[in-house]
Short mmCIF file of N, CA, C and O in Angstrom, two decimals:
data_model
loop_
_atom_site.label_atom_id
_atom_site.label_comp_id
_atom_site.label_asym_id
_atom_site.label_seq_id
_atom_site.Cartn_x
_atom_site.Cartn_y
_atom_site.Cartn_z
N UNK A 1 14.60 -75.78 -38.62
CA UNK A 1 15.38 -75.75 -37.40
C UNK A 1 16.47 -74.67 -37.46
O UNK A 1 16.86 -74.09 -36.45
N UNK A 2 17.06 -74.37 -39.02
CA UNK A 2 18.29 -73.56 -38.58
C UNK A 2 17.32 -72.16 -38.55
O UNK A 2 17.79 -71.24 -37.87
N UNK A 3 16.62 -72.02 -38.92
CA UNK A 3 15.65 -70.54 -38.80
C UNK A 3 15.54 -70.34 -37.12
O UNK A 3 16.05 -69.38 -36.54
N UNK A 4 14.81 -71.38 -36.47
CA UNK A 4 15.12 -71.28 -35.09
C UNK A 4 16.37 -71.18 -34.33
O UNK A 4 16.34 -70.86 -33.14
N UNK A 5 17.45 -71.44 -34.91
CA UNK A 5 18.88 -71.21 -34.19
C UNK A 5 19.22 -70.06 -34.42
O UNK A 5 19.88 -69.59 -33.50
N UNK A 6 18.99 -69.02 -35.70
CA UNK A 6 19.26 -67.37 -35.81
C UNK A 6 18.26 -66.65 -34.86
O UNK A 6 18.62 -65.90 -33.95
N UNK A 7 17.27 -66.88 -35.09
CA UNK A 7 16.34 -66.20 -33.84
C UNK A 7 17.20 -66.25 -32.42
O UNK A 7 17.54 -65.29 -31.73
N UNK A 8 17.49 -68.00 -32.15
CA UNK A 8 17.72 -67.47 -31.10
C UNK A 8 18.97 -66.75 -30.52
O UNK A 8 19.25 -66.17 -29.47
N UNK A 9 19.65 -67.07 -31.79
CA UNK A 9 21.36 -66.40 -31.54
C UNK A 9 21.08 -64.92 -31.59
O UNK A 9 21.79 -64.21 -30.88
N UNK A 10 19.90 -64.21 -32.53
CA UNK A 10 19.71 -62.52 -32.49
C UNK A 10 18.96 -62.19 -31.21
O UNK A 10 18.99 -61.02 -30.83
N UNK A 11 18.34 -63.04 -30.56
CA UNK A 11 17.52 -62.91 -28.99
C UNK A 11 18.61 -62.67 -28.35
O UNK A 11 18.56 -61.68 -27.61
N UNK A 12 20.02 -63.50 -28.40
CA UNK A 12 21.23 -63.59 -27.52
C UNK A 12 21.86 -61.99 -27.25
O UNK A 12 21.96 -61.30 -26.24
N UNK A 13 22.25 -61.76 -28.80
CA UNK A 13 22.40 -60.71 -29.04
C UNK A 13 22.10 -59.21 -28.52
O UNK A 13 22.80 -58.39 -27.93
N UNK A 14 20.52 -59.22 -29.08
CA UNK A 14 20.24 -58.07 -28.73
C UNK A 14 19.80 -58.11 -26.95
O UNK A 14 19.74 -56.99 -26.43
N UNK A 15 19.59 -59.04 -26.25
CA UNK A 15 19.76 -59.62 -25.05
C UNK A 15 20.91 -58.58 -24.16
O UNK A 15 20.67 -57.82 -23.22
N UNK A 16 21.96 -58.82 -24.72
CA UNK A 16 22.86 -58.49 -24.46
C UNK A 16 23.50 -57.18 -24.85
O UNK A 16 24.48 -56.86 -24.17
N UNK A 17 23.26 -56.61 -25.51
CA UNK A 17 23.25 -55.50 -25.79
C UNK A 17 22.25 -54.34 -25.31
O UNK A 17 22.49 -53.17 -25.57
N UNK A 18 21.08 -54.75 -24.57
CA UNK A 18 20.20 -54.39 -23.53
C UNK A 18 20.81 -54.26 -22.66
O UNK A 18 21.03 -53.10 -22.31
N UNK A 19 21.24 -55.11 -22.06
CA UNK A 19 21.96 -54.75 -20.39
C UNK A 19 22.65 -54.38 -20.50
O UNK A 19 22.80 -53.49 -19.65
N UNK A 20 24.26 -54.54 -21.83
CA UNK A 20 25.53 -53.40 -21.62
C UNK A 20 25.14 -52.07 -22.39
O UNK A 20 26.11 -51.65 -23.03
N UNK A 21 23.94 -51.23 -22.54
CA UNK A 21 23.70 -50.39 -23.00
C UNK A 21 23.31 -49.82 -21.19
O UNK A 21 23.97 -48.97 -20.58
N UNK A 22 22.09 -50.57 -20.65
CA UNK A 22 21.49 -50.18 -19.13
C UNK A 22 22.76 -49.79 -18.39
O UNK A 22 22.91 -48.73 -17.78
N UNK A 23 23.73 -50.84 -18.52
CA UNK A 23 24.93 -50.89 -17.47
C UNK A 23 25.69 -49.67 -17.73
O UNK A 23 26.26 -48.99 -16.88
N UNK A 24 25.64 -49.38 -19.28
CA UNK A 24 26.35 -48.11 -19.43
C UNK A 24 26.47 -46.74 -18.75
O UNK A 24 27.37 -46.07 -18.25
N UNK A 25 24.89 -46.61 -19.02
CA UNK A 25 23.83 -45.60 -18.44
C UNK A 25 23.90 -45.61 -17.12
O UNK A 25 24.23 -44.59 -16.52
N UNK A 26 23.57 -46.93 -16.35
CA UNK A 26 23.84 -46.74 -14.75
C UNK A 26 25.37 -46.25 -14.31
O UNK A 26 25.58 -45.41 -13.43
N UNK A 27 26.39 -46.91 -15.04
CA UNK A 27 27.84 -46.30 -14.65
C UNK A 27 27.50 -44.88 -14.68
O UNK A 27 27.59 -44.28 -13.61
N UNK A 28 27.18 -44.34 -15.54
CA UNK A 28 27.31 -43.05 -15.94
C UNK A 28 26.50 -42.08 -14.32
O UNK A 28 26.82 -41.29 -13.44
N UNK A 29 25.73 -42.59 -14.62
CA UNK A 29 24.63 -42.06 -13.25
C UNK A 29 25.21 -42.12 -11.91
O UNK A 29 25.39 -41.22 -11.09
N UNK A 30 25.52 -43.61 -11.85
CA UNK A 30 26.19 -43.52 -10.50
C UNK A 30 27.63 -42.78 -10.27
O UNK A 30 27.93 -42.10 -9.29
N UNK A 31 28.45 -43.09 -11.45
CA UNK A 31 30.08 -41.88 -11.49
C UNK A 31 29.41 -40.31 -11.04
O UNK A 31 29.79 -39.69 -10.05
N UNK A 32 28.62 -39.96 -11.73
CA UNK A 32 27.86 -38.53 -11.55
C UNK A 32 27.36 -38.33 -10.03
O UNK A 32 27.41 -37.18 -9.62
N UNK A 33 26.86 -39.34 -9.14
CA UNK A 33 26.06 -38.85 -8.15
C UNK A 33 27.00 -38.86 -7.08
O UNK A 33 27.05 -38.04 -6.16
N UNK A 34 27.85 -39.99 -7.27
CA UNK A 34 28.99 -40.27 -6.42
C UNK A 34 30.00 -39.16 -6.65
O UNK A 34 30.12 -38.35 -5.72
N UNK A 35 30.56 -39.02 -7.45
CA UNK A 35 31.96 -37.82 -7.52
C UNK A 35 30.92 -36.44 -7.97
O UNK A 35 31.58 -35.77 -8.76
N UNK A 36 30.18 -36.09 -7.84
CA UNK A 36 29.43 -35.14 -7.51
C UNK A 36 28.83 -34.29 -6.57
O UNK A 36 28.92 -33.13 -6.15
N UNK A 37 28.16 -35.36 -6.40
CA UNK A 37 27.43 -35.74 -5.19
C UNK A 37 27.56 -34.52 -4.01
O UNK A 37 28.70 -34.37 -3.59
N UNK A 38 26.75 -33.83 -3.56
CA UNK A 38 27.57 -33.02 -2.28
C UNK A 38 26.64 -33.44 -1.22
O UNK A 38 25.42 -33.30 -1.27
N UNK A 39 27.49 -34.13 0.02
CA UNK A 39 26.73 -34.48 0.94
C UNK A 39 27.02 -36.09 1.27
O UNK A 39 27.99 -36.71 0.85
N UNK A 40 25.99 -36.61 2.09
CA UNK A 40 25.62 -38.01 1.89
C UNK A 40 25.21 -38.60 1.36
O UNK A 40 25.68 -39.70 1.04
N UNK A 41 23.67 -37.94 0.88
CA UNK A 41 22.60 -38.14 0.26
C UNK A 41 22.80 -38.92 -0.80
O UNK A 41 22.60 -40.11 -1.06
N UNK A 42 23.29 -37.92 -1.42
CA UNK A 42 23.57 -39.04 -2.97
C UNK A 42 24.51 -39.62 -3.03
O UNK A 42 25.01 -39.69 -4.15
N UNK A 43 25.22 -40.30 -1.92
CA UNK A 43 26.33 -41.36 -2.13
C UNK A 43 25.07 -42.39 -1.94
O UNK A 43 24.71 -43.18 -2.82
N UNK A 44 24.40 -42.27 -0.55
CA UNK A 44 23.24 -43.45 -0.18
C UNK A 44 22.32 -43.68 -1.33
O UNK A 44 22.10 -44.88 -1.51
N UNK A 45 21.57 -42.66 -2.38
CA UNK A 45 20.84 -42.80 -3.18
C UNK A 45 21.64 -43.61 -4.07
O UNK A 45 21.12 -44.69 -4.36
N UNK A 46 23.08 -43.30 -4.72
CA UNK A 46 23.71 -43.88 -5.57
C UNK A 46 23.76 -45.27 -5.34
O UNK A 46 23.78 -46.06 -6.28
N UNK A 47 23.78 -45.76 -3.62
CA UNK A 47 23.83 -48.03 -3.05
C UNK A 47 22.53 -48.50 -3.60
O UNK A 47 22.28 -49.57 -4.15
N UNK A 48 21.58 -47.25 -3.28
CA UNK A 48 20.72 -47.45 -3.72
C UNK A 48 19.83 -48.30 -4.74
O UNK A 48 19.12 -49.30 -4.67
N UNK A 49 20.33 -47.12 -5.97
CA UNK A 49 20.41 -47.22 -6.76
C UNK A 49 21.08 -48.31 -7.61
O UNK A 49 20.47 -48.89 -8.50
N UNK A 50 23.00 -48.69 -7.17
CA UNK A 50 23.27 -49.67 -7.55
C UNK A 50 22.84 -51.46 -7.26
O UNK A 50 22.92 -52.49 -7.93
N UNK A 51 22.32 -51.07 -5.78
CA UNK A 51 21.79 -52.70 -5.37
C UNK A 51 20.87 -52.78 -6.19
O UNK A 51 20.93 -53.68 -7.02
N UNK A 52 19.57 -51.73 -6.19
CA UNK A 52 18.78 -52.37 -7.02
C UNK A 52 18.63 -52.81 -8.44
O UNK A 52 17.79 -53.63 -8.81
N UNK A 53 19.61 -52.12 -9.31
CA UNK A 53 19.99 -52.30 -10.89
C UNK A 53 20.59 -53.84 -10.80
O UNK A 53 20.58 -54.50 -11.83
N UNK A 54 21.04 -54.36 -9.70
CA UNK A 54 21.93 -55.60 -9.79
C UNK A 54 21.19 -56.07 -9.52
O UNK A 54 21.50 -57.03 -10.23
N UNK A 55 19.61 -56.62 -8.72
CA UNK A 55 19.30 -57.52 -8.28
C UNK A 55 17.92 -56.97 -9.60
O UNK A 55 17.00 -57.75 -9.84
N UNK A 56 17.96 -56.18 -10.01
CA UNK A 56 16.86 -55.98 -11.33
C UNK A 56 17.68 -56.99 -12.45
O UNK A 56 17.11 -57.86 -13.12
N UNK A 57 18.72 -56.78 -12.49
CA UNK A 57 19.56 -57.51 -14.12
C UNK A 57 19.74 -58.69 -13.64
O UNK A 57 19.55 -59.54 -14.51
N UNK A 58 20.08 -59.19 -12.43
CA UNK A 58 20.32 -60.72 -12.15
C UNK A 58 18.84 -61.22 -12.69
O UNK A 58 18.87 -62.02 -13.62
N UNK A 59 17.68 -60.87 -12.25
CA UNK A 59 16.44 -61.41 -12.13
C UNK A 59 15.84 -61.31 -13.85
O UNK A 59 15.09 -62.07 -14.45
N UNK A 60 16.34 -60.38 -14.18
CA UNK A 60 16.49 -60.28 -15.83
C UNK A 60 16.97 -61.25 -16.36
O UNK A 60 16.25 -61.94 -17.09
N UNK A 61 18.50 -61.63 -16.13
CA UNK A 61 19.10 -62.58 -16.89
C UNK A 61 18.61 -64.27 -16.82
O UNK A 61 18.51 -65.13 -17.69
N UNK A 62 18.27 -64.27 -14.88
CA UNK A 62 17.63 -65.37 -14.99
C UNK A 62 16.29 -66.18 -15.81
O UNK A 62 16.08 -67.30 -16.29
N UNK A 63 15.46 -64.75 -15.64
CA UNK A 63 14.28 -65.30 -16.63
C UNK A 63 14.68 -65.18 -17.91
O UNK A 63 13.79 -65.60 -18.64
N UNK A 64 15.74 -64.74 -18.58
CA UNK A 64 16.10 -65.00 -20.20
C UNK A 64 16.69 -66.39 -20.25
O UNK A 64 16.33 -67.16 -21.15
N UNK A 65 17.66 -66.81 -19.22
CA UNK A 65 18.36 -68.15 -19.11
C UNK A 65 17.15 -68.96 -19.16
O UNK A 65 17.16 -69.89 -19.97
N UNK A 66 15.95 -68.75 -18.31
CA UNK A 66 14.89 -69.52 -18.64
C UNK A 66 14.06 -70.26 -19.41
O UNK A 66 13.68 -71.42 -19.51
N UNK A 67 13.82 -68.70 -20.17
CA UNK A 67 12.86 -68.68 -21.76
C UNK A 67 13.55 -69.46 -22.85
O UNK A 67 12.97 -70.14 -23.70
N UNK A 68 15.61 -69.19 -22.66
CA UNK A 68 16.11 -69.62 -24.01
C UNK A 68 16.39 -71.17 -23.33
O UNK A 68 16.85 -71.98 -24.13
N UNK A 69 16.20 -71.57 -22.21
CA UNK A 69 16.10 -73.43 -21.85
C UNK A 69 14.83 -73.93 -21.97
O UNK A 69 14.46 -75.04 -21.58
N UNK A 70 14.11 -73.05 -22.53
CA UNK A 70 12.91 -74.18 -22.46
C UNK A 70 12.37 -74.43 -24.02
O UNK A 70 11.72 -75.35 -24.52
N UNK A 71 13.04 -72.99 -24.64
CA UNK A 71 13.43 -73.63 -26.24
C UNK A 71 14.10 -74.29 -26.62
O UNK A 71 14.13 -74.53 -27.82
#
């Protein structure tokens, strides 16, 4: 059993270190397109862009909240 509690605490982990690595990367992208940006274009590409990273990582986190409740 405690073998199964490190697994799942390093699942937690690197879990999480997935998305604040993604989140990093998207800040970065979106700071760039937005204060860059010349035009409209890439302010709209940037909502874009951010709605869908948020409703990608919510739907992410939910199915991890999932997997680690049904262990």
């Amino acid at each position: 059993m405690i073998e199964g509690v490190h697994i799942q605490q390093i699942a937690y982990i690197i879990f999480t270190f997935v998305i604040l690595a993604y989140w990093t990367g998207a800040f970065v992208l979106l700071y760039h397109l937005i204060r860059f940006g010349v035009g409209m274009q890439p302010k709209k590409i940037a909502i874009i862009f951010f709605a869908g990273s948020l409703a990608l990582s919510l739907i992410a986190t939910l199915f991890f909240a999932q997997i680690a409740l049904m262990n």
